[in-house]
Each structure stands twice: as C-alpha cells, then as structure tokens.
XYZ file of C-alpha atoms in Angstrom:
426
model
C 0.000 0.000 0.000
C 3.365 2.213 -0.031
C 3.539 4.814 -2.784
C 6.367 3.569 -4.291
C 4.317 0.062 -5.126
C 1.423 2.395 -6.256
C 3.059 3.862 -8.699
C 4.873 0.809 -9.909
C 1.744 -1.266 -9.850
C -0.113 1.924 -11.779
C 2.475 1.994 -14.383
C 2.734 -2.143 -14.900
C -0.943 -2.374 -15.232
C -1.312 0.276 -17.710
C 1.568 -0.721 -20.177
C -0.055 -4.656 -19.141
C -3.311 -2.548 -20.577
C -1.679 -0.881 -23.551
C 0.817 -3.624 -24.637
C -2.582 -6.235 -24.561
C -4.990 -3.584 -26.742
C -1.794 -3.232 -29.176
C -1.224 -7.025 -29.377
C -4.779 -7.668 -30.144
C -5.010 -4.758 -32.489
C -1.317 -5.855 -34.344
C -2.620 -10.027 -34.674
C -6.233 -9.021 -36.035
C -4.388 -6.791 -38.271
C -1.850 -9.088 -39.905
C -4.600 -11.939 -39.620
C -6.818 -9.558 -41.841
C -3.821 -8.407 -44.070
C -3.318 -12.110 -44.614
C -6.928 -13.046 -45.501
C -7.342 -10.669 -47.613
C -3.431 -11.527 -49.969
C -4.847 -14.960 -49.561
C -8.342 -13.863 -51.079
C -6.930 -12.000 -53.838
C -4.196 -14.719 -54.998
C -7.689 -17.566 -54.784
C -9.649 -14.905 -56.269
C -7.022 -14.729 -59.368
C -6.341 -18.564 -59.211
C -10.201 -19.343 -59.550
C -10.779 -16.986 -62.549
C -7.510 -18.536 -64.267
C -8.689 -21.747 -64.188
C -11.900 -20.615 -65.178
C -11.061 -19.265 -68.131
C -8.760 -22.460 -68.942
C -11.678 -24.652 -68.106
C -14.365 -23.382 -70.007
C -13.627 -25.176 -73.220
C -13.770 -28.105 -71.409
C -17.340 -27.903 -69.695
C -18.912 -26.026 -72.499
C -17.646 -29.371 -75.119
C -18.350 -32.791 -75.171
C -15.455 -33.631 -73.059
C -15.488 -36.554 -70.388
C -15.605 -35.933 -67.300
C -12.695 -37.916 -66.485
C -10.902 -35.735 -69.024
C -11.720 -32.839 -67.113
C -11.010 -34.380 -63.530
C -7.394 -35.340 -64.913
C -7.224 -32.246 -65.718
C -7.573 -30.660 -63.152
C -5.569 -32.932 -61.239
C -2.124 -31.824 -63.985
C -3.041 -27.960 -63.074
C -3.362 -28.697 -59.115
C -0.592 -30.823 -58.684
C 1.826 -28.187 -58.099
C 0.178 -25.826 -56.203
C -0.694 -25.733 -52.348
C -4.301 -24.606 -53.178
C -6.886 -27.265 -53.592
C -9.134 -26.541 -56.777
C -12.381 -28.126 -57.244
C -14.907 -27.829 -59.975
C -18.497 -28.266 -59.775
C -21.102 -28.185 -62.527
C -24.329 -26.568 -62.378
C -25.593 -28.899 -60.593
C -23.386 -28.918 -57.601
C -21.434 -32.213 -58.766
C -18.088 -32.747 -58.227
C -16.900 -33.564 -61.930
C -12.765 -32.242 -61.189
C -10.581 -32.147 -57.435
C -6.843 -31.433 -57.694
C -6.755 -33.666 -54.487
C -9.469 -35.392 -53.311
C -11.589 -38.730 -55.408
C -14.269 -36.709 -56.781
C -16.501 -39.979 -56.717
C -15.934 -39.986 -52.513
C -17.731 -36.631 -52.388
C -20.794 -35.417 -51.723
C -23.192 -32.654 -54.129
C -21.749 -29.430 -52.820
C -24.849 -27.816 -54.625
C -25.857 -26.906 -50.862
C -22.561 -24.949 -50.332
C -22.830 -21.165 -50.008
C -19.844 -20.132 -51.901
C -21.388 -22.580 -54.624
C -24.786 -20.834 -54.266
C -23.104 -17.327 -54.623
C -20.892 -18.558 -58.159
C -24.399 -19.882 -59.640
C -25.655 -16.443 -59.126
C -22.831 -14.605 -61.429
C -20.782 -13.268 -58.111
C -17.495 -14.806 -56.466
C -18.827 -16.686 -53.785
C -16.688 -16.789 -50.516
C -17.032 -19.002 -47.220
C -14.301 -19.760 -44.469
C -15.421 -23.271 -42.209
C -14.479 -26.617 -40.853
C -13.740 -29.132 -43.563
C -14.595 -32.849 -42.924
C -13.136 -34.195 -45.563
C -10.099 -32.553 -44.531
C -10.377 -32.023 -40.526
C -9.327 -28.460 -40.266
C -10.730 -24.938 -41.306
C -10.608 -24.109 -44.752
C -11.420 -21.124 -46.658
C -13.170 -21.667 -49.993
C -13.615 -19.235 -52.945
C -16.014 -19.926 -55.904
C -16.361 -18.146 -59.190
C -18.568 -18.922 -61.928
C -17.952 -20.520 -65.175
C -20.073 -18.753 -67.510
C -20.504 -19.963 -71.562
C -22.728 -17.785 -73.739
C -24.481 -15.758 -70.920
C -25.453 -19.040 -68.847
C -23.321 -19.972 -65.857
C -22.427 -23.592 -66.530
C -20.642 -24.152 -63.401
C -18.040 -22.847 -61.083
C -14.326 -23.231 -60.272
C -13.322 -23.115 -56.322
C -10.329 -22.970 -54.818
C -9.581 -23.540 -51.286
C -6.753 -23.250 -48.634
C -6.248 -23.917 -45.363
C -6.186 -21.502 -42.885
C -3.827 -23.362 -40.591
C -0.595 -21.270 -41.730
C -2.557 -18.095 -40.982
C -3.232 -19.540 -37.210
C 0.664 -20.402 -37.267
C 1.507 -17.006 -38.078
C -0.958 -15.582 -35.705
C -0.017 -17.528 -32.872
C 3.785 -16.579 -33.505
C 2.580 -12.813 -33.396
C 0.966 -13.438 -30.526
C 3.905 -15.139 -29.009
C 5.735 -12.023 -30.111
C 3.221 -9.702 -28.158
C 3.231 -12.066 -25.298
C 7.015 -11.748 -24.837
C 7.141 -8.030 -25.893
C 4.859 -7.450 -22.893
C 6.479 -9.193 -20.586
C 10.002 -7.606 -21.699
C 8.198 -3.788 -21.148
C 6.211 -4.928 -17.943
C 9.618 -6.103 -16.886
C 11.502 -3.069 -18.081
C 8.668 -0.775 -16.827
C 8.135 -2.544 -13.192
C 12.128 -1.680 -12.853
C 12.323 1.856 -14.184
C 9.160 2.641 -11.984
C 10.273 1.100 -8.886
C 13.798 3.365 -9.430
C 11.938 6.698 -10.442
C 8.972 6.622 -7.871
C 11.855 4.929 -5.009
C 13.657 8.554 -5.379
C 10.570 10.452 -6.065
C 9.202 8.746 -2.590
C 12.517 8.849 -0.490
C 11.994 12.237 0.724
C 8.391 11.150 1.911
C 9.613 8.303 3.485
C 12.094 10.387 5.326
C 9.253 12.742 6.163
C 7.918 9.982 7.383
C 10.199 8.569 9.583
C 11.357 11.755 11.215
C 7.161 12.699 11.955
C 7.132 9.162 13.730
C 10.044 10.680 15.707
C 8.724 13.630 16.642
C 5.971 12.115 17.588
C 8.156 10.030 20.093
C 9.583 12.671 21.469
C 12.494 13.624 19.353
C 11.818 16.868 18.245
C 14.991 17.757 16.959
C 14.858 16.098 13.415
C 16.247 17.198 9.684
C 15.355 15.320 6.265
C 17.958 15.904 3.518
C 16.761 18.554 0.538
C 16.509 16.789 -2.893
C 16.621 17.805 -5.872
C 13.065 17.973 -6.938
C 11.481 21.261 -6.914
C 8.254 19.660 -5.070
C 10.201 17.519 -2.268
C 12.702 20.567 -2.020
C 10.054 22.972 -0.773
C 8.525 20.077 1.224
C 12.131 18.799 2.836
C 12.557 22.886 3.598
C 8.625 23.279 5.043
C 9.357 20.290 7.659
C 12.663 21.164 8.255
C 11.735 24.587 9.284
C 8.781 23.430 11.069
C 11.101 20.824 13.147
C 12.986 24.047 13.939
C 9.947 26.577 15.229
C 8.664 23.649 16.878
C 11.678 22.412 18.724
C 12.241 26.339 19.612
C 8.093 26.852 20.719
C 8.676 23.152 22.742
C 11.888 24.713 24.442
C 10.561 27.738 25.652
C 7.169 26.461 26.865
C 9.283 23.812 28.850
C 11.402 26.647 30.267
C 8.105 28.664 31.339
C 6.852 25.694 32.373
C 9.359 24.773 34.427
C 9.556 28.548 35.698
C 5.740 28.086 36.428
C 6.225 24.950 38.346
C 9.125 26.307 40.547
C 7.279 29.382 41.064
C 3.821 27.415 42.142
C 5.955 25.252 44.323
C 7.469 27.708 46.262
C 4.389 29.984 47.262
C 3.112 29.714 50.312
C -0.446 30.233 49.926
C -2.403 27.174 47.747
C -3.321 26.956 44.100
C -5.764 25.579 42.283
C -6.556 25.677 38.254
C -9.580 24.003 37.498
C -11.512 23.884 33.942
C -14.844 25.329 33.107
C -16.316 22.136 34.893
C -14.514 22.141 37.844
C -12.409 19.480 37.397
C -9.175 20.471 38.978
C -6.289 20.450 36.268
C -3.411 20.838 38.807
C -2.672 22.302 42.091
C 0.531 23.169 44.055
C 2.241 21.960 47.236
C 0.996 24.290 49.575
C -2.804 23.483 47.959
C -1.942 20.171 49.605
C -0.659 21.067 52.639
C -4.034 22.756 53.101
C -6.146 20.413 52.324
C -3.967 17.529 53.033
C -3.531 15.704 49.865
C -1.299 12.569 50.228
C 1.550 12.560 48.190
C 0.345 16.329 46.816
C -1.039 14.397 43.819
C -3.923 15.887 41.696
C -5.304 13.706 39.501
C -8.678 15.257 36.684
C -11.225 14.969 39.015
C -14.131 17.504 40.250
C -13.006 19.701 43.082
C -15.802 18.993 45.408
C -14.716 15.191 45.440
C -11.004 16.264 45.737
C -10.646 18.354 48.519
C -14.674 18.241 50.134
C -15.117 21.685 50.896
C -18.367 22.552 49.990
C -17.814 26.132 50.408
C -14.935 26.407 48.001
C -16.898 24.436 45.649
C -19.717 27.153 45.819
C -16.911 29.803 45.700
C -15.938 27.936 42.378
C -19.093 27.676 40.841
C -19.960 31.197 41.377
C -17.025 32.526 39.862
C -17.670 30.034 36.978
C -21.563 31.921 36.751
C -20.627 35.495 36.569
C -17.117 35.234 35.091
C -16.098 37.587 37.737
C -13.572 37.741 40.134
C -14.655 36.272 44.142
C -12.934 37.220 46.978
C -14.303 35.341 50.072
C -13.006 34.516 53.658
C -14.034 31.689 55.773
C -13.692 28.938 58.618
C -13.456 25.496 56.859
C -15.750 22.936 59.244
C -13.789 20.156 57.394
C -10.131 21.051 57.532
C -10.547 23.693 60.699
C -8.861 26.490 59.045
C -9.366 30.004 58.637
C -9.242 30.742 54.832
C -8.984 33.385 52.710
C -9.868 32.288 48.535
C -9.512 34.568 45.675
C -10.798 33.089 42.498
C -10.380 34.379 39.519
C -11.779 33.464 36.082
C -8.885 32.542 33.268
C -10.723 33.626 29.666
C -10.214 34.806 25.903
C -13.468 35.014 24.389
C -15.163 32.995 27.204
C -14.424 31.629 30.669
C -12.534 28.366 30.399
C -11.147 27.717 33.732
C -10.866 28.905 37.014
C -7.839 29.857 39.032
C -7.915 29.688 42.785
C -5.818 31.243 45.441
C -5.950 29.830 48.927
C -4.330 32.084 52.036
C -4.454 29.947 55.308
C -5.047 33.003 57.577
C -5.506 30.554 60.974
C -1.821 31.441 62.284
C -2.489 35.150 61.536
C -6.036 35.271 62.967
C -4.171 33.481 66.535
C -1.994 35.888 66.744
C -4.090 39.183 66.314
C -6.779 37.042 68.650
C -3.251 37.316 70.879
C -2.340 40.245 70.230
C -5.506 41.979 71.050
C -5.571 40.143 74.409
C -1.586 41.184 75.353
C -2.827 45.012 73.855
C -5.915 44.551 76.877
C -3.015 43.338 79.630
C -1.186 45.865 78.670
C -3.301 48.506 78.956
C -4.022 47.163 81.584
C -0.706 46.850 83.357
C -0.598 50.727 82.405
C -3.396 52.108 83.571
C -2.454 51.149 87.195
C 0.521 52.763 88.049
C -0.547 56.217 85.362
C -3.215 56.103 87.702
C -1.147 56.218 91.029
C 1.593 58.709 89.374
C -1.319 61.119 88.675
C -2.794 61.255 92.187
C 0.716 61.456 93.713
C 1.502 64.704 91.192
C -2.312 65.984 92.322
C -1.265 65.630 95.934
C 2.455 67.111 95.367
C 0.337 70.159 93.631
C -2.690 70.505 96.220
C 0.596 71.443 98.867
C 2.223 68.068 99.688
C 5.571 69.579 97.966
C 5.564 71.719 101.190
C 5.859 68.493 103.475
C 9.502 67.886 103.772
C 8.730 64.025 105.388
C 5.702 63.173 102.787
C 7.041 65.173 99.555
C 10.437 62.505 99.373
C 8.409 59.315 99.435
C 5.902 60.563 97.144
C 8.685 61.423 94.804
C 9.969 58.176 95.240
C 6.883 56.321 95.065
C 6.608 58.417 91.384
C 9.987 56.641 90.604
C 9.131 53.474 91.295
C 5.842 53.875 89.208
C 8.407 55.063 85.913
C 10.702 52.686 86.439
C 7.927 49.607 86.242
C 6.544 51.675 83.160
C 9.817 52.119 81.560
C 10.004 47.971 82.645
C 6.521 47.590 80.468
C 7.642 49.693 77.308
C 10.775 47.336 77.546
C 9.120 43.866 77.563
C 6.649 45.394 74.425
C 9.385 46.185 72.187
C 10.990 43.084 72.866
C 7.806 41.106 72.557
C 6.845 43.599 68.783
C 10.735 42.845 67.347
C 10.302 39.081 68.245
C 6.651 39.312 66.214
C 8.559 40.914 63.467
C-alpha cells in the first residue's frame, strides 16, 4: 500500500493494458492483411482456371478428361481446386476422389458462383479435418453460368503465423512490464525517499524527538517540502523549548508559594494544584489527579466559591472557617478567559496562624493597657497631691517622689518587655 508500489503497480498495469490492446489490435491486423493476400491470390487462381476450363465444360469432353485435368493444373500448387457443374457435382478435385464426395450444390460459396458473383465461405472441412477457406467463381458460356471453379486453402498457416505474433506480443509485454516494473520502482523509489524520510522523522517527533532534519533533494516539489518540515522541526523544537522553560519557571514558582493553588476547567475538574494546595487540604503525596473539586478536597464552600465565579465570570474574593479542615481561609478566584471563561484559578491564604496571633495580640494590647493604667493612675494622684501642697511636706514630699519613681521605672520595665515582645513578632 506504499507509494512507491502504487506507482509501480499503476504503471505495470497500464503498459499490461496498452501492450494487450496493441497485441490484439497488431494479430487481427496481420490476420486480416493475410486473408485478404490470400483472397486475392484464390480470387485470381479461380478466374484462371476458369477461363482455362471453359472449353472443357462447355464441349463434349469426359468428365474424367476434365477431372485429370484438373488434377495436372493442381498438382503443383498448395491450393486445392475443385470444380463443380451446375448442378453442384463434383466432376474435377486437384486432391481429393471426386466420386468420394458429396453434391456441394448446398454450399454457399457454390450458391453465390451460380448467381454470377465470387462466392466466398471460411469453415471446418470434414473431408479434410481443419478450417478451410473456400472461394467460388462462376464458369459462364454464352451468358449461362455452366458451373463454377473453387479454390480452397487452409487456414492453418494463418493460425501459425498468428499464434507466432501473438507469441511475439506475449514476450514483448512481458520484456516492457519487466523493463517498466524496474524503471518505476527506481523513479517513484527517489521520487518517494523524501516522503519516506518525512515519514520517519514525523514518527520521531511524535516520540519525542523533536529535533529532526530530512535531507533537501533535488526535486522542486520535495525541495520545498524537505525545507517546510525542516523549518517546522525548527519553530517547533524552539516553541517546545521555551514552553518547557516557562513551564518549568511556572512549576518552581507554584511550588514555592506559600499560599495554595488551584486551576480548574470550566467544569470544575481540577487540572493541577501546588504543594501548599496540599498542605491545606492535606492531599497525600500532593497528587492531583482530573477529578471535580468537590470530590477532591470536600469543601463545599470552596466548591460554591468555584461555581460562582464560573456563573458570573467575575472575580470572588471570600473569607471563611473550613468545618472540614478547621482552618481560617482566605480564597480569591479568579476566572482565566479569551473570548469565554474556560477555567478557574484559585488562590488559597491559610489566615488561621495570623487570625491566633491578632486574637493574641488583642488580648496582650488589653493586659497591657491594663498593666498601664495602674501605676498612670497612682503617678497622677501622687503629682495631684504634690500640687494641692504636699511639695511643702519635707517628710511626705520625698516618698511621694519616690513612690513616682518606682511607678516610671515599672513603666519604663513595660515599654521594655513590648518592644521586645513587637521585634520578636517581626
């Protein structure tokens, strides 16, 4: 079914096709050119011997006469002659007993001679036991057709001859279906060899190998085809390069980023996630395989956050406490589109560490307003009492003063442990 074979077998059966029309065209030719030389010589043998035999029939002559006679003029020719009065009987044969045959008055090349035209007829001879073909004229005396000289021959030299042409043709076509099958298999095996390297090198790329170069040949049509692929090859190899590179790029970035993500298609069948997405939602082995989201991960809320997103085409922002995986999360989903929304891609912040530490924050910001409050407090009433005329009480005036040190000092204490606590935060 290869090309090459096509175009062999193409070319074999049509010079099978024209060799076989010429061969049978050629031996019914020379078969007719042959009929018709042997026609003409018969039809000039039969009027000789006409014209010789007339005297003879129109006399008294006996018939034996006559039959001798015609048995001298036959003798050395290759033709049989017969002659047959008007009656149809036998009465001279240049090679047969004329008193073994029959009345050939039924014979239609008899018929046509009695009738003033040369009668013709090509058949089987039993007397003989092979085709024959017989041609009658008429012996005419005074107007009056008397009888009628035939002379036959066999047409076995003319089926020799034809069977030798056909022999001829036979072998002819076999030497050009030979000659032809060679020269075919040579001219289509270099017209095909760039396609077969085409081939070949498509089968590799298909495997994998993208790097691949057929040689340019010399034929305008392969040339341009060899240069097509090979550029091709070249852009593709290049396009196959730099998407692994981004992909790569991608991966490492995906990897790397602490908060989850998700791509999923416009059915919600997740297409591939990162580590961090399985962290989250504790994946085994981090693996994704094409399967809907809901039966991936079994968050119902995501999956409504997903589906809505998927709805409007528009960007959702949500935040909320996962009952399944206890976790305080934070999911931006965003619609990936050309001319229509054909995925989905989701960004998962696990905000439970933050959210415990502004829930402890908030509660070391109430202690430690607390913790100030109390000695702010007892530093202002010792300053009220110093102004409302303790400053004048040399005993009480010193230990409120001190007391007011004591009160800075445990605030200056405070500030301390804060800043320590805020840079150990940071």
């Amino acid at each position: 079914h290869t090309i090459q074979w096509r175009i062999t077998a193409s070319f074999s059966v049509l010079i099978i096709a024209v060799m076989t029309v010429l061969g049978f065209v050629l031996t019914d030719t020379i078969r007719e050119s042959q009929l018709d030389n042997m026609r003409t010589r018969l039809t000039g043998q039969a009027f000789v011997i006409s014209e010789f035999i007339l005297p003879l029939m129109s006399g008294e002559t006996d018939i034996s006469s006559i039959a001798d006679e015609i048995t001298r003029i036959g003798e050395p020719l290759s033709e049989r002659i017969t002659v047959i009065d008007s009656s149809g009987t036998v009465i001279g044969d240049s090679q047969e007993d004329i008193s073994l045959l029959d009345n050939h008055g039924g014979r239609p090349e008899f018929k046509a001679a009695l009738s003033g035209t040369t009668g013709e007829s090509t058949r089987y001879s039993t007397t003989l036991g092979y085709d024959m073909m017989y041609l009658a004229v008429p012996v005419i005396s005074e107007g009056t057709t008397i009888g009628s000289v035939r002379v036959s021959y066999p047409l076995e030299d003319i089926r020799i001859m034809t069977g030798r042409v056909i022999t001829g043709v036979i072998t002819a076509i076999g030497a050009a279906v030979l000659l032809v099958c060679i020269s075919a298999w040579v001219i289509s095996r270099r017209i095909t060899r760039p396609v077969r390297e085409l081939t070949e090198a498509s089968l590799k790329m298909a495997s994998g190998e993208l790097h691949q170069h057929i040689d340019i040949g010399s034929l305008n049509e392969t040339n341009k085809l060899a240069h097509s692929f090979n550029r091709m090859s070249s852009q593709l190899s290049e396009t196959i390069d730099t998407l692994t590179k981004e992909r790569t790029r991608l991966v490492s970035i995906l990897e790397n980023i602490a908060d989850g993500v998700i791509m999923t298609d416009n059915e919600g069948q997740v297409l591939t996630a990162n580590k961090a997405a399985g962290s989250i939602f504790r994946i085994r082995d981090h693996t994704f395989e094409t399967k809907p989201i809901i039966e991936l991960i079994r968050d119902h809320e995501m999956n409504d956050i997903l589906q809505q997103c998927l709805y409007t085409g528009m960007e959702q922002v949500y935040q909320y406490e996962s009952s399944h995986y206890k976790r305080f999360l934070r999911v931006l989903a965003v619609p990936v589109k050309v001319e229509k929304v054909f995925g989905v891609l989701l960004l998962i912040q696990d905000l439970t560490e933050l959210r415990s530490l502004q829930t402890m924050r908030r509660e070391l910001i109430g202690n430690i307003s607390h913790d100030f409050r109390t000695p702010l407090a007892g530093i202002k009433a010792m300053v009220e009492t110093l102004q409302d005329g303790a400053m004048e009480d040399r005993t009480a005036a010193p230990d409120f003063l001190s007391r007011i040190e004591d009160e800075v000092d445990r605030l200056t204490q405070l500030v301390t442990e804060l800043t320590e606590l805020s840079r150990i935060e940071t």
